PDB file of C-alpha atoms in Angstrom:
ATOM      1  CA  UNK A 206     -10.042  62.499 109.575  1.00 44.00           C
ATOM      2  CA  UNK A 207     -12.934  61.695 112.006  1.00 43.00           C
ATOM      3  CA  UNK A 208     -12.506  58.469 114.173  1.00 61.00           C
ATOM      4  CA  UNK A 209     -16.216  58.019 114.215  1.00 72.00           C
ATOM      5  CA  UNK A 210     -18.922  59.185 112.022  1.00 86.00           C
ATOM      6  CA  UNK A 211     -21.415  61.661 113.636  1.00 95.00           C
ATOM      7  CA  UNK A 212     -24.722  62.756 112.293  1.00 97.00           C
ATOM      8  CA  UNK A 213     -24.755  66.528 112.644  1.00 98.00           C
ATOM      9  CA  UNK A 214     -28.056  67.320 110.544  1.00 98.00           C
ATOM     10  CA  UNK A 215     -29.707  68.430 113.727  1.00 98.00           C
ATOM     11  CA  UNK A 216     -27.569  69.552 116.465  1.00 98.00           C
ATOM     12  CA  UNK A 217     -29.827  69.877 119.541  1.00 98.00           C
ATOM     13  CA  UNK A 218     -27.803  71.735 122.733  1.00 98.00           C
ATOM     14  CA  UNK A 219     -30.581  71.591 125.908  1.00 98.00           C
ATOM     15  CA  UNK A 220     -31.563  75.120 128.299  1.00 98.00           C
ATOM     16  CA  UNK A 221     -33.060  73.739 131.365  1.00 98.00           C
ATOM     17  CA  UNK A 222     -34.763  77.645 131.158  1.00 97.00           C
ATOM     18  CA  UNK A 223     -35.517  77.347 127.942  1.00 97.00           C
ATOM     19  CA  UNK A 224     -37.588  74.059 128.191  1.00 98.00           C
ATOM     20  CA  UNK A 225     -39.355  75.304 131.685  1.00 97.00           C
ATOM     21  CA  UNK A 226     -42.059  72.753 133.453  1.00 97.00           C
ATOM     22  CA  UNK A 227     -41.618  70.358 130.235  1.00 97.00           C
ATOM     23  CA  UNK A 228     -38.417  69.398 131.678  1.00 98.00           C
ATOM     24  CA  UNK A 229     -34.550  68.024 129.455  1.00 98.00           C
ATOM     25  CA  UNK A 230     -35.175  65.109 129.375  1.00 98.00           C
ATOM     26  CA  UNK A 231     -39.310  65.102 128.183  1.00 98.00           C
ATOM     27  CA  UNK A 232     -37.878  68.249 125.346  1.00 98.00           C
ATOM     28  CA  UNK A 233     -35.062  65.841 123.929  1.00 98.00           C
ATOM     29  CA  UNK A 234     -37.029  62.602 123.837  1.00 98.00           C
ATOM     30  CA  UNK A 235     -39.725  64.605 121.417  1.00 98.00           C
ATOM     31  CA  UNK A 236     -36.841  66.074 119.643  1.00 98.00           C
ATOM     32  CA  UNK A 237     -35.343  63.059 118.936  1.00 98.00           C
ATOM     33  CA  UNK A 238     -38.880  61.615 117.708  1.00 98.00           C
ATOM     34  CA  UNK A 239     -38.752  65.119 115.634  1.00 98.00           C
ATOM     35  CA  UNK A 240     -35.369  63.919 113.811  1.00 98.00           C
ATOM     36  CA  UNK A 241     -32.828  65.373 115.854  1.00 98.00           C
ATOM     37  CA  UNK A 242     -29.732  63.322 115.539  1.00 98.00           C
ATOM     38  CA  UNK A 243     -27.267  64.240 118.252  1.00 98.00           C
ATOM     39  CA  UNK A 244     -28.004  66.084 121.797  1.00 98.00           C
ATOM     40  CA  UNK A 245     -25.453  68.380 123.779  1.00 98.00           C
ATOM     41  CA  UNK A 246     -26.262  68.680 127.544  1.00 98.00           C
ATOM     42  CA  UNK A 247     -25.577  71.827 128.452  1.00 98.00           C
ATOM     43  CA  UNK A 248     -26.483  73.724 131.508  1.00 97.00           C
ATOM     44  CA  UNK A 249     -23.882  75.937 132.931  1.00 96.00           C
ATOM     45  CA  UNK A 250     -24.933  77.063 136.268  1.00 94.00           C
ATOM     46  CA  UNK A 251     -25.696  74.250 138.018  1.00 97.00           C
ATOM     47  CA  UNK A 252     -24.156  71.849 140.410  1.00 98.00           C
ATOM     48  CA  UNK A 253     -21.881  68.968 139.143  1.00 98.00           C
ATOM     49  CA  UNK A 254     -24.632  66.708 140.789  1.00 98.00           C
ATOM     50  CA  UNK A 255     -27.538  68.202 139.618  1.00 98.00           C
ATOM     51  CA  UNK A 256     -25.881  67.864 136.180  1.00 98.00           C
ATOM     52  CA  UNK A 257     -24.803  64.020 136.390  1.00 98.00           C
ATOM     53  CA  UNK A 258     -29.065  63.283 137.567  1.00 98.00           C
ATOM     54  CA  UNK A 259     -29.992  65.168 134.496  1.00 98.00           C
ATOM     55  CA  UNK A 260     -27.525  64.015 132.447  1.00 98.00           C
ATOM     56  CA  UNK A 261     -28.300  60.417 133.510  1.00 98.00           C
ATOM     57  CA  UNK A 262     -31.885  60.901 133.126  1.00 98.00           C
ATOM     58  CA  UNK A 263     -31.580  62.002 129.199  1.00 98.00           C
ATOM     59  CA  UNK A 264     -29.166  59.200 128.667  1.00 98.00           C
ATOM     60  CA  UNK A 265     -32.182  56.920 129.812  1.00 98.00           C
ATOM     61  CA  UNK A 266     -34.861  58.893 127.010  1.00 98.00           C
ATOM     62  CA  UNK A 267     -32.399  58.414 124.630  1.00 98.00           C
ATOM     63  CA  UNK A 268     -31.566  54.168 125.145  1.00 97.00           C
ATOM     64  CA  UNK A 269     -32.110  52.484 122.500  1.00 96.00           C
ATOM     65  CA  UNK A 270     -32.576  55.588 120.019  1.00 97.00           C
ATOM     66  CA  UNK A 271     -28.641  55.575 118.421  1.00 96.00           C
ATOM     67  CA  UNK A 272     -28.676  59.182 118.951  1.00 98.00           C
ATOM     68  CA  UNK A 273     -24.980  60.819 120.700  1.00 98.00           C
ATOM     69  CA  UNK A 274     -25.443  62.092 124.247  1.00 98.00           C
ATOM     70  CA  UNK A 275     -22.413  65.287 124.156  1.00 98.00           C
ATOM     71  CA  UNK A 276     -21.521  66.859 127.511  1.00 98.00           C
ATOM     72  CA  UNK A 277     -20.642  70.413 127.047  1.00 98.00           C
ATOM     73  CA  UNK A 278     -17.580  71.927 128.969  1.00 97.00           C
ATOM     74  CA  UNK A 279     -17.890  68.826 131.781  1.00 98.00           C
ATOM     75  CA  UNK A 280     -15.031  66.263 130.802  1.00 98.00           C
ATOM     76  CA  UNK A 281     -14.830  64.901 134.221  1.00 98.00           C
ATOM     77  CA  UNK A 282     -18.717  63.897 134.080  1.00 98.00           C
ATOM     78  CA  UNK A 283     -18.817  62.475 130.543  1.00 98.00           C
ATOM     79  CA  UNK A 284     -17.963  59.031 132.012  1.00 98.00           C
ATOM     80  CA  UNK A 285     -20.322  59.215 135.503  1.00 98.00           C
ATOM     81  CA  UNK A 286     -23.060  60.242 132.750  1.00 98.00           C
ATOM     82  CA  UNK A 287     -21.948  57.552 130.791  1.00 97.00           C
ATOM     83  CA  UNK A 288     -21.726  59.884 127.675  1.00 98.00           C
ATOM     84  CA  UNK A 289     -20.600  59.841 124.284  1.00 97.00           C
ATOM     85  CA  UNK A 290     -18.783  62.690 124.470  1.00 98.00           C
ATOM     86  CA  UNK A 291     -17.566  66.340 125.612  1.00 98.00           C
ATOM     87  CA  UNK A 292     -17.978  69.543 123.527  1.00 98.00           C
ATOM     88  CA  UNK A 293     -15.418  72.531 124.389  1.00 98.00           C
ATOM     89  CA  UNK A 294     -14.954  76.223 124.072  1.00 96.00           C
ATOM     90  CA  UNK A 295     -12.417  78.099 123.420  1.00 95.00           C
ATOM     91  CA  UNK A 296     -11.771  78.776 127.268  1.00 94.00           C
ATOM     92  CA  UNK A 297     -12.398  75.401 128.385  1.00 95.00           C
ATOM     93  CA  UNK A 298     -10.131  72.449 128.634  1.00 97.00           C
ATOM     94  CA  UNK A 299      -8.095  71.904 125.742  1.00 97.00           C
ATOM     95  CA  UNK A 300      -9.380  69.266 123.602  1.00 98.00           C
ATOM     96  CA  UNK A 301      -5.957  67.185 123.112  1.00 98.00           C
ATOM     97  CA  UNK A 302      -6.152  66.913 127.432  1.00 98.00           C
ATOM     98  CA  UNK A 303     -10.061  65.886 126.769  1.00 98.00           C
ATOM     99  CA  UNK A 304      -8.708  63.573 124.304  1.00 97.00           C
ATOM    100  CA  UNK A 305      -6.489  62.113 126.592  1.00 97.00           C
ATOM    101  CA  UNK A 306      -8.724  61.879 129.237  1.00 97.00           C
ATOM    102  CA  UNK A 307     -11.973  60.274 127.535  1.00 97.00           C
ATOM    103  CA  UNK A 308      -9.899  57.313 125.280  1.00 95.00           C
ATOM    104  CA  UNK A 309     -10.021  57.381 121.605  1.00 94.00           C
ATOM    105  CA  UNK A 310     -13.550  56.297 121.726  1.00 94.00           C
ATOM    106  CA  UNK A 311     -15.210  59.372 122.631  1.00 96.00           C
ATOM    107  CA  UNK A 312     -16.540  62.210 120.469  1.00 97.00           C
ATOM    108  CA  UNK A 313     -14.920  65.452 121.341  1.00 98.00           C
ATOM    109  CA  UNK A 314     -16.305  68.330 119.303  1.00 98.00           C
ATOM    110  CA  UNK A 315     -14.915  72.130 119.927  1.00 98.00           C
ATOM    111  CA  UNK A 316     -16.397  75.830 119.320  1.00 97.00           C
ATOM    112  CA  UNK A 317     -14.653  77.793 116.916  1.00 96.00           C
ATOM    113  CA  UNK A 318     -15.426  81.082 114.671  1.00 95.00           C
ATOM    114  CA  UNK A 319     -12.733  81.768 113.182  1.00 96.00           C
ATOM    115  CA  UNK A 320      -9.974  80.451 110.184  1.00 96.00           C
ATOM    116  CA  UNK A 321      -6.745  81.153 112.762  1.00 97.00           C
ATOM    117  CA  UNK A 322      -8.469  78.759 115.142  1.00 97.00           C
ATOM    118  CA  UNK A 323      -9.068  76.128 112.756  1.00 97.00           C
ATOM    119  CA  UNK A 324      -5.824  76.216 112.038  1.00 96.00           C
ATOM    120  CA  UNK A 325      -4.789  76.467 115.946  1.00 97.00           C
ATOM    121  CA  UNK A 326      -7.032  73.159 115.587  1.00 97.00           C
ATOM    122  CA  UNK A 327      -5.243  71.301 112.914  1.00 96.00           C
ATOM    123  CA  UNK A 328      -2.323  71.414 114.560  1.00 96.00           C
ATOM    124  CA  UNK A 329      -3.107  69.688 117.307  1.00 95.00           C
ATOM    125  CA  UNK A 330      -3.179  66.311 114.720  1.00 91.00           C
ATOM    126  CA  UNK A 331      -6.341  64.512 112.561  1.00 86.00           C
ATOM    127  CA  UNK A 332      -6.096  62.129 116.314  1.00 92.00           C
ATOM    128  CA  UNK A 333      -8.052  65.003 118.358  1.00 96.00           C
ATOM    129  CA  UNK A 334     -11.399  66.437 116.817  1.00 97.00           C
ATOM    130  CA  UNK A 335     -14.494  64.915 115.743  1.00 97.00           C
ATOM    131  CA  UNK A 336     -16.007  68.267 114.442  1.00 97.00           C
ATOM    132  CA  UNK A 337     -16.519  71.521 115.101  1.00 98.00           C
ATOM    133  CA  UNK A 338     -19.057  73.602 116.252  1.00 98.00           C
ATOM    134  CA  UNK A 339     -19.044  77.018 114.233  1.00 97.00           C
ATOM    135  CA  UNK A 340     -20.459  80.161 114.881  1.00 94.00           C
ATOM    136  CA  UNK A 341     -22.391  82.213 115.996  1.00 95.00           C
ATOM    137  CA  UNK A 342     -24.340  82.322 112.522  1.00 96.00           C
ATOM    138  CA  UNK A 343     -26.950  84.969 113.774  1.00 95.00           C
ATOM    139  CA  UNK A 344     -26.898  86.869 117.052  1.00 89.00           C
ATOM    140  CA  UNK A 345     -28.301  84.677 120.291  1.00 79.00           C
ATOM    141  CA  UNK A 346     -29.674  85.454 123.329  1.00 73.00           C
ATOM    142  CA  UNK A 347     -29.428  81.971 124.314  1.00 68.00           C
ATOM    143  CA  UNK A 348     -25.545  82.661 125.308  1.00 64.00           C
ATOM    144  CA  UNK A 349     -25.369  86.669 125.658  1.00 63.00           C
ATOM    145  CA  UNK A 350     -21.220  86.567 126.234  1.00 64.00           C
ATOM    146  CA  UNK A 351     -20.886  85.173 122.068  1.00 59.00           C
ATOM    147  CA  UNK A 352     -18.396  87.023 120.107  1.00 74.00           C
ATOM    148  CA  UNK A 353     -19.279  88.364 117.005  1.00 87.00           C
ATOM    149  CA  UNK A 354     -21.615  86.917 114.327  1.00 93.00           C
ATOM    150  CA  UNK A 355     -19.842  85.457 111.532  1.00 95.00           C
ATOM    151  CA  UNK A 356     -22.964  85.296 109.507  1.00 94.00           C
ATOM    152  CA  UNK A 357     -23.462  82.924 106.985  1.00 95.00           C
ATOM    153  CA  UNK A 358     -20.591  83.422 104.403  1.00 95.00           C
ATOM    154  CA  UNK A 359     -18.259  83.494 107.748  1.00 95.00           C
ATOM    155  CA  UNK A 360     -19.674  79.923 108.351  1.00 96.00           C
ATOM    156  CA  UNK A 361     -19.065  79.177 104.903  1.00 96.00           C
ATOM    157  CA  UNK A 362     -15.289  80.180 104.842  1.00 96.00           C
ATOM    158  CA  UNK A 363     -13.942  78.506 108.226  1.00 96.00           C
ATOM    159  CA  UNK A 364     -15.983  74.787 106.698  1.00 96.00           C
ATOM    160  CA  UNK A 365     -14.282  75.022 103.237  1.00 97.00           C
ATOM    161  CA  UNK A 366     -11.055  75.563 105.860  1.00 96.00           C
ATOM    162  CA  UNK A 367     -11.805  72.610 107.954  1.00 96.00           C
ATOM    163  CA  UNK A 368     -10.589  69.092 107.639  1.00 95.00           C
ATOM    164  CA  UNK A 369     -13.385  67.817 110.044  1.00 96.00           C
ATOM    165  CA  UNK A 370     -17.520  68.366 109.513  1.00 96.00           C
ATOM    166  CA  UNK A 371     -19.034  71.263 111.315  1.00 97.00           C
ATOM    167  CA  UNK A 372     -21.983  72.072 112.724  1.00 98.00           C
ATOM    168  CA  UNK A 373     -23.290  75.607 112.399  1.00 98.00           C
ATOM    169  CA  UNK A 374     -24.852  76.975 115.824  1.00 96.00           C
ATOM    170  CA  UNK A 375     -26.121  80.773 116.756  1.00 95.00           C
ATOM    171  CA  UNK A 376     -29.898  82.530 116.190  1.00 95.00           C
ATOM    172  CA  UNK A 377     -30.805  79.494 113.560  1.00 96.00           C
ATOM    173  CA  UNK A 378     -34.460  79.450 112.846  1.00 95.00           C
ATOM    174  CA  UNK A 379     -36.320  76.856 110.404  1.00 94.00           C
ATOM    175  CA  UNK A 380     -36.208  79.621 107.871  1.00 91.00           C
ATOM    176  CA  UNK A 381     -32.323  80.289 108.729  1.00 94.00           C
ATOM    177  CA  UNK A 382     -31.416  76.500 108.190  1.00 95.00           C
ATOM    178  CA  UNK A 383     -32.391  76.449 104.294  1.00 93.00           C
ATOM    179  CA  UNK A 384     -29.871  79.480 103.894  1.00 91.00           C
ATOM    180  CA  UNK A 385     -27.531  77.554 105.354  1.00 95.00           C
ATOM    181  CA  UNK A 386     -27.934  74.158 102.921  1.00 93.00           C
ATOM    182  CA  UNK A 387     -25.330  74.774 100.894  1.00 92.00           C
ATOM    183  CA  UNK A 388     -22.648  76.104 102.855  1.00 94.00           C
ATOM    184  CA  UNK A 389     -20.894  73.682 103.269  1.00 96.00           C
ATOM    185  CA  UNK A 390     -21.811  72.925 106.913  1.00 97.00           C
ATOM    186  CA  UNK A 391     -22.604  69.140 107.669  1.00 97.00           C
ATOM    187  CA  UNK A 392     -25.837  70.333 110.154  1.00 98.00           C
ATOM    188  CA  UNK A 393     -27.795  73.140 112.535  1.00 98.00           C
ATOM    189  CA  UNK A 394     -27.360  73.093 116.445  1.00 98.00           C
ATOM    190  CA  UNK A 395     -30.332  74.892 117.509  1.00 98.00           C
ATOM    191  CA  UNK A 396     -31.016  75.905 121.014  1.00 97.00           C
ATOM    192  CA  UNK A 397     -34.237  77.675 121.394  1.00 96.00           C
ATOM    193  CA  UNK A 398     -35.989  77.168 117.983  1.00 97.00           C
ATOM    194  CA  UNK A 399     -36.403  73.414 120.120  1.00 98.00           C
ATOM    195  CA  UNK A 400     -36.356  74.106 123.816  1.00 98.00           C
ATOM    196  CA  UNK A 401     -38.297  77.183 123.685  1.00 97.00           C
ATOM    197  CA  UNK A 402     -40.965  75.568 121.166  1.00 98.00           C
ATOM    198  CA  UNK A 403     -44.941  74.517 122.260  1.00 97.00           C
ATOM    199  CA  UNK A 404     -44.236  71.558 120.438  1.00 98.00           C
ATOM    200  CA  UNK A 405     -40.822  70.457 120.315  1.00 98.00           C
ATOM    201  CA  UNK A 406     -41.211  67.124 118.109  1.00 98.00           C
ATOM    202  CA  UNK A 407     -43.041  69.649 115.411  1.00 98.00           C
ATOM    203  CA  UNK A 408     -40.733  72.653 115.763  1.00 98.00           C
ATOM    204  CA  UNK A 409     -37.566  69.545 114.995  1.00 98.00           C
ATOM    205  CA  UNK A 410     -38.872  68.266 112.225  1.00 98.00           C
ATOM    206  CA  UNK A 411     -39.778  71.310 110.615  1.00 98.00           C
ATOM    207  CA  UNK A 412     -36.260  72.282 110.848  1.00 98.00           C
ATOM    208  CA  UNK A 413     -34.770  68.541 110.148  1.00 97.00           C
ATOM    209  CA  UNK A 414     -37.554  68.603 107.206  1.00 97.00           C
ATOM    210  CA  UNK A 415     -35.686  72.094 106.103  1.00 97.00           C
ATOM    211  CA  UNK A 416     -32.521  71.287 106.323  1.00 96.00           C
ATOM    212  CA  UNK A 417     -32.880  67.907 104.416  1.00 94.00           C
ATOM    213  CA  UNK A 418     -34.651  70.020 101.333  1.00 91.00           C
ATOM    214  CA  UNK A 419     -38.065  68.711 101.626  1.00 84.00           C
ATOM    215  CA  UNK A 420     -40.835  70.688 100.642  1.00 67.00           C
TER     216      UNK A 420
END
């Protein structure tokens, strides 16, 4: 049971590395105009400050555009930021205490790769999760400490376990997003196929374009 809807068809998480001179904010406004429908900001080694200014400046590219602004890891920003929501890991604050913390408005989304933690999950109550973020598909060298790639029949076994939608994340390419169509998933998070693109508008709708079976 999800207490809000959310549009996972394309799942963009930002790399301030990744998107170089271009900037966050400038490589999730033309992602957005490429069809991506929900944006995690996520940039792990840098200051709480530094994150709330960046995280403030994508809220103000996305106004107006209906598109979730997610907060990875940083529950005590989501509100400065004025975000829609916190994604966690398995090593970060438990969701139920994000829960607690951001109201029962808030999207709160968690990493997960396995059936034992989906079921971890669902006991913590239908009152907690939103989704959950599955994976990694592929191997990444967008977040070198991943566990083990689950590949695409492991993403297929932990949605047809999970009570909430999930979004499939690790090494997903255009190409990569067909094979995952009919898995069950309810959309791609993609990292570098967007940040790391010359054109990020192009390289997002190729993949939304993909993953919505259009020729």
């Amino acid at each position: 049971m999800t207490r809000r809807p959310v549009d996972l068809s394309l799942y963009l998480v930002t790399d301030t590395g990744l998107c170089g001179p271009r900037g966050v904010p400038a490589t999730v406004e033309a992602a957005v105009a490429g069809g991506a429908t929900m944006v995690q900001l996520r940039d792990p080694g840098t200051t709480d400050a530094d994150f709330v200014a960046l995280g403030l400046a994508v809220r103000q590219v996305l106004a107006g555009s209906g598109v979730p602004l997610i907060v990875d890891d940083r529950v005590h920003l989501v509100q400065d930021i004025s975000a829609d929501g916190v994604h966690v890991g398995q090593r970060d604050m438990s969701p139920s205490q994000a829960r607690q913390l951001l109201g029962p408005d808030a999207i709160v989304g968690l990493s997960i790769s396995t059936i034992e933690q989906v079921r971890a999950a669902r006991a913590l109550g239908d009152d907690v999760l939103d989704y959950l973020g599955v994976g990694p598909v592929w191997p990444t060298a967008t977040k070198p400490d991943h566990g083990p790639a689950i590949g695409p029949d492991g993403v297929a076994a932990v949605a047809a376990a999970s009570p909430w939608p999930v979004v499939a994340i690790g090494g997903i390419t255009t190409v990569r997003a067909g094979a995952l169509r009919h898995s069950g998933v309810a959309g791609v998070a993609v990292v570098s196929a967007v940040c790391a693109a010359e054109d990020p508008a192009a390289a997002a709708a190729s993949l939304r374009a993909t993953w919505d079976g259009q020729p």
